[in-house]
Amino acid sequence: MDRVWWKESIVYQIYPRSFMDSNGDGIGDICGIIERLDYLKDLGVDVLWISPVLESPGDDNGYDISDYYKILEEFGTMAEYELLLKEAHARGMKILMDLVVNHTSDEHPWFMESRKSKDNPYRDFYIWRSGKNGREPNNWGACFGGPAWEYDEETSMYYLHNFSRKQPDLNWENPKVREAVFDMMTWWCEKGVDGFRMDVISMISKDQSFPDGIVSGGLYGDSSPYVVNGPRVHEFLQEMNRKVLSKYDIMTVGETAGVTIEEAGKYAGNDSHELNMVFQFEHTGIGDGKLGKWTTERFDFMELKEILSKWQTKLQGKAWNSVYWGNHDQPRSVSRFGNDSPKYREISAKMLATCLLSLQGTPYIYQGEELGMTNIYFDSLSSYRDIESIQCYRELTEAGLISEEEMLECLKLRSRDNARTPMQWDGSANAGFTSGTPWIEVNRNYPEINAASQADNSRSVLSYYKKMIQVRKSELGLVYGDFILQEPEHAQIFAYKRVCGADCYLIACNFTDQEAVFVMPKEFSENNTCLISNYDRGNYNGEICLSPYEAFVVKADK
Ligand code: TEU
Ligand code: CA
């Protein structure tokens, strides 16, 4: 097999604002990350994807960048960022930068210039259109509520923003925009970053006719057919690859909301010369309803199994997968896909780890997932900090599309803030995250769920993650092996083989709180070695009755 480092790596996502505060201002920072590098090295992860730390007014917690060449003061200095690179590299770890170039902040100098006049040299860095009949140019809605167009008095025109009104979309049709972005990317590669996670990169090419979208369920037209996987997106990414990516030994992952299998084959195809891999979002959308993610629906296991299996088999041999349960935009994985009750939280978190780290594709662990951290279930809107949660709450309840009580229940299950509460380091005040007042409340369960209390406990979620990471690293067949689904109809168990040459593995995960009967396939029935099990059952032979959330990896003896 041709071995590739970004295929064998395990990525750990850090949301710096909530990871570790080193100076007591209640906000996580770069020096805080440096303080915790040994913890991450000990966990066994190889690459750190760090959410944005660049200059930003913080309208969307840093995904609204106003200077691509400056570190935001509350996160630290450029010297500290360079120290982080040095310290991570000294430990054999790599740093993935979060590249946000579908849009900038409205406080970026490019936009400040662009809005000044219709003939300003930077005018066409953004997407300006005249209104229609005194209204927005079309009926598109923004992801964070409201229309996707903002009227600007200065030149009596509207500008497009698919996210907040302080996040104007860049006009990638303009070769000067592409050149400015590629120059900036080169600058960071020369500084030593080891790759990019590319924010909503599937949205950089828009249908230039900007037609109305279909209104279904919400207040605005759906823009996704016209902004996702757009007409020139692959052309732009091939240009980016030619002018920047191909010049460095770096890793790239596209955040491609709305990506299909077919499109993923283009973005991440073995010979596409675009990106190494993409994030798909089908499994995170299970249960979505007429108001999108704002639902109290739990996930349907058979739908989850079908989606994950599809991505495993359809990309096999064509493109490389990424595999994840959560990130800074998603609820906590043990609350979303496991069971965060006191009885089942730990065992189901270990089950999810077994699945995440035995599928084909680069695995991504989100900060705190290795501890079994849970949703915070805020009782009041005033506890929320996320612009998406707050604006969507207001818009949907004021429009009478959902009651305040029901929307609060939806936020408890799906708000992005569930993943943004401070990392729970120990049982001291504020879970050891800050000596000051945290920017967002710490989860009340931190005395029971924290890294310090798990470090020396061999049966903790943290210890299980360390062991499962070592299993994956020692068994390359779990990286490069083919995925073969077993028992597709089983209503409780996600079971699959991984086959790589003479190495054959069987993984089975019970996703339910009920016992589940499972018959070992014949080639494993008698002679196999158990590599890991979250119930420490020594061996798996013949017909077994899996306990709630039981998971294991066995390797067929040769
Ligand atoms: O998220 C893009 C995106 O699709 C989000 O709308 C996300 O899927 C949604 O919030 C889930 O409910 C990226 C970043 O990850 C996110 O943090 C930013 O807010 C967004 O882009 C704009 O930069
Ligand atoms: Ca700080």
XYZ file of C-alpha atoms in Angstrom, residues 123-124 126-131 136-137 149-151 156-160 171 207-210:
23
model
C -16.024 46.893 -5.438
C -15.983 43.525 -7.195
C -17.855 41.184 -3.071
C -21.262 40.427 -4.597
C -23.361 43.564 -5.073
C -26.747 43.624 -6.800
C -29.524 46.202 -7.193
C -32.813 45.538 -5.471
C -33.773 42.246 -2.050
C -32.412 40.993 -5.408
C -28.949 40.348 1.170
C -28.168 43.493 3.155
C -29.012 46.952 1.804
C -28.038 52.024 -2.660
C -27.260 48.410 -3.476
C -27.444 45.061 -1.681
C -24.532 42.758 -0.845
C -24.789 38.982 -0.462
C -16.771 37.241 -5.216
C -24.979 30.664 -10.040
C -24.477 34.140 -11.458
C -28.141 34.527 -12.388
C -29.044 34.497 -8.658
